PDB file of C-alpha atoms in Angstrom:
ATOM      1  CA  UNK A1036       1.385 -25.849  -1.873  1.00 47.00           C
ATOM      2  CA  UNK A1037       4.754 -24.030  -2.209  1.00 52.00           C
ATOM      3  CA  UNK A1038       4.077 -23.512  -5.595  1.00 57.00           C
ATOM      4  CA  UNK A1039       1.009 -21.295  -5.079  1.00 55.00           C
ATOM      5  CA  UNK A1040       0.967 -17.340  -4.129  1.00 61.00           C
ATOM      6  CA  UNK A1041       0.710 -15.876  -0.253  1.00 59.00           C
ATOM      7  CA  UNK A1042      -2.227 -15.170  -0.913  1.00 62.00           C
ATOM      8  CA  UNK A1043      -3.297 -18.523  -2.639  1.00 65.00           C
ATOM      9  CA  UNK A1044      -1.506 -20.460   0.895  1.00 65.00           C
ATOM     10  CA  UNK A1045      -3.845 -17.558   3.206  1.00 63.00           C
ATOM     11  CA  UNK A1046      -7.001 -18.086   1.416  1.00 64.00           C
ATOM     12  CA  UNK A1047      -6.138 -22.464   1.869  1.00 66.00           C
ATOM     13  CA  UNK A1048      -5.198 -21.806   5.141  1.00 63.00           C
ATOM     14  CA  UNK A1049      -8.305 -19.777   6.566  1.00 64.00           C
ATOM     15  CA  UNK A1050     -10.613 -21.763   4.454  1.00 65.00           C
ATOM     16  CA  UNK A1051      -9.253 -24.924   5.914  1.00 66.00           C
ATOM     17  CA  UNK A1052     -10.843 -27.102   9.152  1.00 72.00           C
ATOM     18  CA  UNK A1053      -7.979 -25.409  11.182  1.00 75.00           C
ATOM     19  CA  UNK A1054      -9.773 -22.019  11.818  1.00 78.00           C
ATOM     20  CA  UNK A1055     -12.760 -22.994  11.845  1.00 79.00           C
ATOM     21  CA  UNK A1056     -12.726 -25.841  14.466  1.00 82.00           C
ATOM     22  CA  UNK A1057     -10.126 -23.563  17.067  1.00 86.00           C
ATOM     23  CA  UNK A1058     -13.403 -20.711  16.203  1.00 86.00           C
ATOM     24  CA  UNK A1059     -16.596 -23.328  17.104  1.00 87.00           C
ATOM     25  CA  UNK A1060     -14.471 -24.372  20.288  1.00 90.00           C
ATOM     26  CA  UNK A1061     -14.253 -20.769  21.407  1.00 92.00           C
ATOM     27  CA  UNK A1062     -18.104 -20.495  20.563  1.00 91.00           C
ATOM     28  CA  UNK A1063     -18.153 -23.580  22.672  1.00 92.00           C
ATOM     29  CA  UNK A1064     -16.473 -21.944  25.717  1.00 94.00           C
ATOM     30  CA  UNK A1065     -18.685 -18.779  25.695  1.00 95.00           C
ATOM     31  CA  UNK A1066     -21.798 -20.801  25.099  1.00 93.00           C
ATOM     32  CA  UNK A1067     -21.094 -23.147  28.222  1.00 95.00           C
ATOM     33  CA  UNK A1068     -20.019 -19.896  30.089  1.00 96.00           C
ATOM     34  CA  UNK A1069     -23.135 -18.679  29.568  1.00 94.00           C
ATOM     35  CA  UNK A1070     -24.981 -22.146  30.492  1.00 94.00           C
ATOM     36  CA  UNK A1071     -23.436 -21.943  33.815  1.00 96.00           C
ATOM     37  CA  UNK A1072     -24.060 -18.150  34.163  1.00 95.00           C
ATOM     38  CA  UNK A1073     -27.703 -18.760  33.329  1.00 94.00           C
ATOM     39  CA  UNK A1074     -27.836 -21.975  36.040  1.00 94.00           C
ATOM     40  CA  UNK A1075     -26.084 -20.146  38.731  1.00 95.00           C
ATOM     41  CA  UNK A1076     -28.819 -17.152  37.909  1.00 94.00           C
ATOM     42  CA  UNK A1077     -31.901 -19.421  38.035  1.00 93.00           C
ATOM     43  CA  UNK A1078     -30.747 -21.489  41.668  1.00 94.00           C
ATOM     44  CA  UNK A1079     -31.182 -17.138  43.028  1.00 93.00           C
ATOM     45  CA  UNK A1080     -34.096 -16.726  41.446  1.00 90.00           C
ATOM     46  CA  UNK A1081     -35.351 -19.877  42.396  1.00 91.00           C
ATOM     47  CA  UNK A1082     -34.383 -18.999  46.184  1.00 90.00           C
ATOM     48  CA  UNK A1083     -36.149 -15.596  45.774  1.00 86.00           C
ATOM     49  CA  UNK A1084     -39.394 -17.116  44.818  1.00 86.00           C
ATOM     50  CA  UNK A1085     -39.381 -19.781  47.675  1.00 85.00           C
ATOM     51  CA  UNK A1086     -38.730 -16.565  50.029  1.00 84.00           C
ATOM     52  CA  UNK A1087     -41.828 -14.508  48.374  1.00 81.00           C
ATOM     53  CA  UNK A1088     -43.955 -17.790  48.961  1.00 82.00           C
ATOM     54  CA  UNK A1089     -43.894 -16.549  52.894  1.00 82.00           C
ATOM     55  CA  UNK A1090     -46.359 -14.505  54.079  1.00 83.00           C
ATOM     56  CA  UNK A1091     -47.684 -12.296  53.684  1.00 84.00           C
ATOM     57  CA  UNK A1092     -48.296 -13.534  49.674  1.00 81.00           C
ATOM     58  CA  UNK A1093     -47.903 -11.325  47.090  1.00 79.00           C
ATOM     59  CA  UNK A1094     -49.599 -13.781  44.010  1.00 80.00           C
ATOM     60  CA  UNK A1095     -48.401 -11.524  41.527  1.00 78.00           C
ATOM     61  CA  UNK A1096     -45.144 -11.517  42.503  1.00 80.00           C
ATOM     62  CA  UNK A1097     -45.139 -15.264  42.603  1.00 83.00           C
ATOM     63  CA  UNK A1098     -46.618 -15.919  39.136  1.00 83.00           C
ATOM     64  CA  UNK A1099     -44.341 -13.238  37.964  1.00 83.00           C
ATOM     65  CA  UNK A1100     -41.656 -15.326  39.469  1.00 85.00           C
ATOM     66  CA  UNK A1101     -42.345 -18.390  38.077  1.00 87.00           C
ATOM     67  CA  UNK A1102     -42.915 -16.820  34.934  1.00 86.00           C
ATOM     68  CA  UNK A1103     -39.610 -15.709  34.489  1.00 88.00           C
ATOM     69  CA  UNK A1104     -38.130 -19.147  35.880  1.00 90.00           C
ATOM     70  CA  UNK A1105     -40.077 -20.944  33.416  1.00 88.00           C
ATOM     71  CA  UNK A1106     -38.760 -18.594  30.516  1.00 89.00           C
ATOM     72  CA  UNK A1107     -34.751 -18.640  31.959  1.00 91.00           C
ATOM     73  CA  UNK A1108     -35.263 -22.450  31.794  1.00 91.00           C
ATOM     74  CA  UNK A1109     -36.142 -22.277  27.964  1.00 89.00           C
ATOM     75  CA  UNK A1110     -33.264 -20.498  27.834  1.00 91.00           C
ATOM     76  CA  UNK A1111     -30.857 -23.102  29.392  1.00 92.00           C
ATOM     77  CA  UNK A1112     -32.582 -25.559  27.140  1.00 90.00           C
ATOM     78  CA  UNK A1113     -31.972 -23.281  24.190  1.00 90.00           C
ATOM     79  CA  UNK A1114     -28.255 -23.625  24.843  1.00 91.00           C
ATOM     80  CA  UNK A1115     -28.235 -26.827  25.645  1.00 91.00           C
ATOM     81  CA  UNK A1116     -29.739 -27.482  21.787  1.00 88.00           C
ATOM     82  CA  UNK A1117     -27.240 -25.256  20.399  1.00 88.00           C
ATOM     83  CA  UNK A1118     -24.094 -27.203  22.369  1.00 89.00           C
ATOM     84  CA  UNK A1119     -25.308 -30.554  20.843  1.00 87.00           C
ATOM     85  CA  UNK A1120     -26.462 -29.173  17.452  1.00 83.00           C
ATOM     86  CA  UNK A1121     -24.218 -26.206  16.606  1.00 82.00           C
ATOM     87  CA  UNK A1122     -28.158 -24.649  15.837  1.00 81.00           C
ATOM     88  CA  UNK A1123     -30.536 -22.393  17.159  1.00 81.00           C
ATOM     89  CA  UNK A1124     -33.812 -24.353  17.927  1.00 80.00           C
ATOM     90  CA  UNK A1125     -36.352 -21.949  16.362  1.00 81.00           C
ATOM     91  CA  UNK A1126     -39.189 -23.507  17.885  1.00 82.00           C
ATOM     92  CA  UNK A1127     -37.643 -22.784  21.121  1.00 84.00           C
ATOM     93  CA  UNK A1128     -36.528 -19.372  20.746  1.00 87.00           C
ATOM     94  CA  UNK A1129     -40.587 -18.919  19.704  1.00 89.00           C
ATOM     95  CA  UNK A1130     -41.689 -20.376  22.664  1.00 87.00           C
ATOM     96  CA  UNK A1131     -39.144 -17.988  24.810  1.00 88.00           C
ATOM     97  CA  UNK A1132     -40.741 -15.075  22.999  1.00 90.00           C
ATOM     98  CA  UNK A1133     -44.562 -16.014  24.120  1.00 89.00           C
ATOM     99  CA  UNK A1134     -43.821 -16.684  27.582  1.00 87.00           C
ATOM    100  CA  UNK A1135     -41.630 -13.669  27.598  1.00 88.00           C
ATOM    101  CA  UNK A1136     -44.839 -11.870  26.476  1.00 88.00           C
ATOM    102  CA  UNK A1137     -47.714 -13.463  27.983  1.00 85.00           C
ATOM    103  CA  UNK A1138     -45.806 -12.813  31.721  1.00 85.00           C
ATOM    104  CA  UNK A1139     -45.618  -9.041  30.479  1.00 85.00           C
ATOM    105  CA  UNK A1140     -49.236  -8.829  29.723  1.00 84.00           C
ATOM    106  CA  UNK A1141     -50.017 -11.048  33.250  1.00 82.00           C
ATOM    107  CA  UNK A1142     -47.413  -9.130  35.591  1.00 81.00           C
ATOM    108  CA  UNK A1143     -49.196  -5.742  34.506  1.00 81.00           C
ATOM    109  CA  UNK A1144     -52.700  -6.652  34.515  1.00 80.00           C
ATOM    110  CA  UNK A1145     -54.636  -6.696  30.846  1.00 77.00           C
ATOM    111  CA  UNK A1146     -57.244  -3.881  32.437  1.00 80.00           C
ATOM    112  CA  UNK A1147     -53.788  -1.958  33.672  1.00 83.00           C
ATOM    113  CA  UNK A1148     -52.107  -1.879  29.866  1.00 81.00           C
ATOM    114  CA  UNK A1149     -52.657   0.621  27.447  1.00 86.00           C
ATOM    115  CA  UNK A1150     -55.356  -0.568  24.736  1.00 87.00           C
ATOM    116  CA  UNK A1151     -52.191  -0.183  21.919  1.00 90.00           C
ATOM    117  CA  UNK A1152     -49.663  -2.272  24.012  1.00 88.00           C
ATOM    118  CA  UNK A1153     -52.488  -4.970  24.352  1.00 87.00           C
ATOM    119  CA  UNK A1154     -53.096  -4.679  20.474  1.00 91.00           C
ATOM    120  CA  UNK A1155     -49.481  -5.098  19.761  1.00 92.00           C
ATOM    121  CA  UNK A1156     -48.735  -7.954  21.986  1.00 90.00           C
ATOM    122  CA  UNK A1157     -51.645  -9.719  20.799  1.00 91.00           C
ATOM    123  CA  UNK A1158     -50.214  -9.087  17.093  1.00 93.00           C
ATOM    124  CA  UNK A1159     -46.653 -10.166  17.842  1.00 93.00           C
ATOM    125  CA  UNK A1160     -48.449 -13.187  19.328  1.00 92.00           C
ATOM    126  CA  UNK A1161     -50.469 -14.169  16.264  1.00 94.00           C
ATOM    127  CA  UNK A1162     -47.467 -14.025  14.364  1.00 93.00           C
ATOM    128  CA  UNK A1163     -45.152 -15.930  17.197  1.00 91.00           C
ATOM    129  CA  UNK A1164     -47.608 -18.791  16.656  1.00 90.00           C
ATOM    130  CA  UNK A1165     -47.888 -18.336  13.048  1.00 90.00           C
ATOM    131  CA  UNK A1166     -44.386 -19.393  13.073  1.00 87.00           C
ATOM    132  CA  UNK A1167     -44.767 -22.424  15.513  1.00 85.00           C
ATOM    133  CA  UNK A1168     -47.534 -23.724  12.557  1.00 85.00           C
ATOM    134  CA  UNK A1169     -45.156 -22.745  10.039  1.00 83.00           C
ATOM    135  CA  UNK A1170     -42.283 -24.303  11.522  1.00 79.00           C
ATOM    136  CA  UNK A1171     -44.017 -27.540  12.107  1.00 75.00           C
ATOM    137  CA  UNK A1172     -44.793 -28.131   8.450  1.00 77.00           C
ATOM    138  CA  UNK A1173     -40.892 -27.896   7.329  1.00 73.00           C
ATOM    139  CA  UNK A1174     -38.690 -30.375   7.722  1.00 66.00           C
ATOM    140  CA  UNK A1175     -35.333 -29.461   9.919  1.00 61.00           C
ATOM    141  CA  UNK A1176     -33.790 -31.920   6.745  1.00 56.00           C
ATOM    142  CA  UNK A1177     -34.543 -32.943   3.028  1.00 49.00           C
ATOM    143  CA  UNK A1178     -35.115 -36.593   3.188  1.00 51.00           C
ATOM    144  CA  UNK A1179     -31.355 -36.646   5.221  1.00 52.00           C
ATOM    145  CA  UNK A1180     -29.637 -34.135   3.440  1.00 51.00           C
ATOM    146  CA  UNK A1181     -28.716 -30.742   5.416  1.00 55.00           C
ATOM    147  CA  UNK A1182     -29.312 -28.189   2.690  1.00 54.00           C
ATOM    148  CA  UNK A1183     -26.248 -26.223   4.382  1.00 56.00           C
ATOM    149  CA  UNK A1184     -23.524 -29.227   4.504  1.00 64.00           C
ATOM    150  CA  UNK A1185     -24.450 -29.619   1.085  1.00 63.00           C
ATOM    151  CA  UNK A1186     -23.765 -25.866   0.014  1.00 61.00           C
ATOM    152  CA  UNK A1187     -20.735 -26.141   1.897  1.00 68.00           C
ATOM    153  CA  UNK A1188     -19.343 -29.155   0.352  1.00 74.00           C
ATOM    154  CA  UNK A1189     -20.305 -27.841  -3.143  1.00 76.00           C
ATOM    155  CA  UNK A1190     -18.358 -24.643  -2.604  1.00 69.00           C
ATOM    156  CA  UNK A1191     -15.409 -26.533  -1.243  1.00 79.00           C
ATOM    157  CA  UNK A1192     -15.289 -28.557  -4.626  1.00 85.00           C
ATOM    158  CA  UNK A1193     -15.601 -25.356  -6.642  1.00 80.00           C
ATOM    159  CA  UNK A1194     -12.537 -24.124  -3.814  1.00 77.00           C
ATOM    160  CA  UNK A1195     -10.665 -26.716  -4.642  1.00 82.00           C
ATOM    161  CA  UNK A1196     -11.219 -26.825  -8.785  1.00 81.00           C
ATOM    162  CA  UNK A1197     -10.539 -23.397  -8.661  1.00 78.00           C
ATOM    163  CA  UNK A1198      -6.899 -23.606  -6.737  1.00 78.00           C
ATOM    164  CA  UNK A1199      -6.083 -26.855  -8.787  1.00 79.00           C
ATOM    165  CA  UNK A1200      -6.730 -24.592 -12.326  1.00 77.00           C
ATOM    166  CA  UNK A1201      -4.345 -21.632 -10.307  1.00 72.00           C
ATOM    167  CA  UNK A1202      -1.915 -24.066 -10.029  1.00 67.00           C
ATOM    168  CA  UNK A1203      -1.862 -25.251 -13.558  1.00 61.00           C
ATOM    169  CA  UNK A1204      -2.137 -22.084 -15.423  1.00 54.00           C
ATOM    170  CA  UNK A1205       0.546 -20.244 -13.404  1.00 54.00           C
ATOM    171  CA  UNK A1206       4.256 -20.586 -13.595  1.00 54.00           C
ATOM    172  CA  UNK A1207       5.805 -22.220 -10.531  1.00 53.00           C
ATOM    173  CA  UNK A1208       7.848 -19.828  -8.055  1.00 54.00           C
ATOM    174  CA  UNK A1209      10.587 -20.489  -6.759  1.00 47.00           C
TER     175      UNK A1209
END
């Protein structure tokens, strides 16, 4: 190691595990800050929508409320998934998007929406489930194998051949 350049020892160094691990476990922290950001949200929201369950009842209000629970908990559960998998669930991030847009469409009223915003959210939502179908058909893994571990370990061979040839073409120095 002493034998190779600054910037031979940088390029080790930041490509190491060191960098990267101290990085995930700061993703970690803002992730879990967020988890207990988006809890502490839904037990208010929760308490408004037992309040706006007194009379006199406003149903829209209500549905709209549990709507929006229902879409903060897919949320929570999307973070959750990314804690334990260091992933984004895709199939979960869909399913955010459709109840995201199907309360839009119920809060407002179909009859009360302009024929073009109706169009479009019924577009968006063909393709939203076009990707649920889609997604279902691939495999999150090849028969095991994580296509990305396997990048990654291929270009930290080619790394490694390539520092090992730096060191053995260049002069040491001292």
């Amino acid at each position: 190691m002493q034998n190779l350049p600054a910037s031979s020892r940088w390029a080790t160094w930041l490509n190491g595990n060191y960098v990267v691990r101290i990085l995930e476990l700061v993703q970690d922290l803002i992730v879990i800050s967020l988890c207990i950001g988006l809890f502490s949200f839904m037990v208010m929201q929760l308490r408004e929508m037992f309040l706006s369950l007194l009379p006199p009842l406003n149903f829209p209000q209500v549905t709209s409320d549990i709507l929006f629970l229902l879409i903060l908990v897919e949320l929570f559960r999307l973070l959750i998934i990314y804690l334990k998998e260091h992933r984004v669930s895709i199939g979960v991030a869909v399913e955010v998007s459709i109840v995201s847009v199907l309360r839009e469409i119920i809060v407002r009223g179909v009859l009360e929406t302009p024929w073009t915003q109706v169009l479009a959210s019924c577009s968006f939502l063909i393709v939203l489930g076009g990707l649920l179908v889609v997604r279902a058909w691939i495999p999150p893994t090849f028969d095991g194998v994580d296509p990305e571990q396997e990048v990654s370990r291929r270009h930290r061979i080619r790394f490694a051949h390539d520092i090992a040839e730096m060191g053995a073409v260049q002069p040491p120095i001292d």
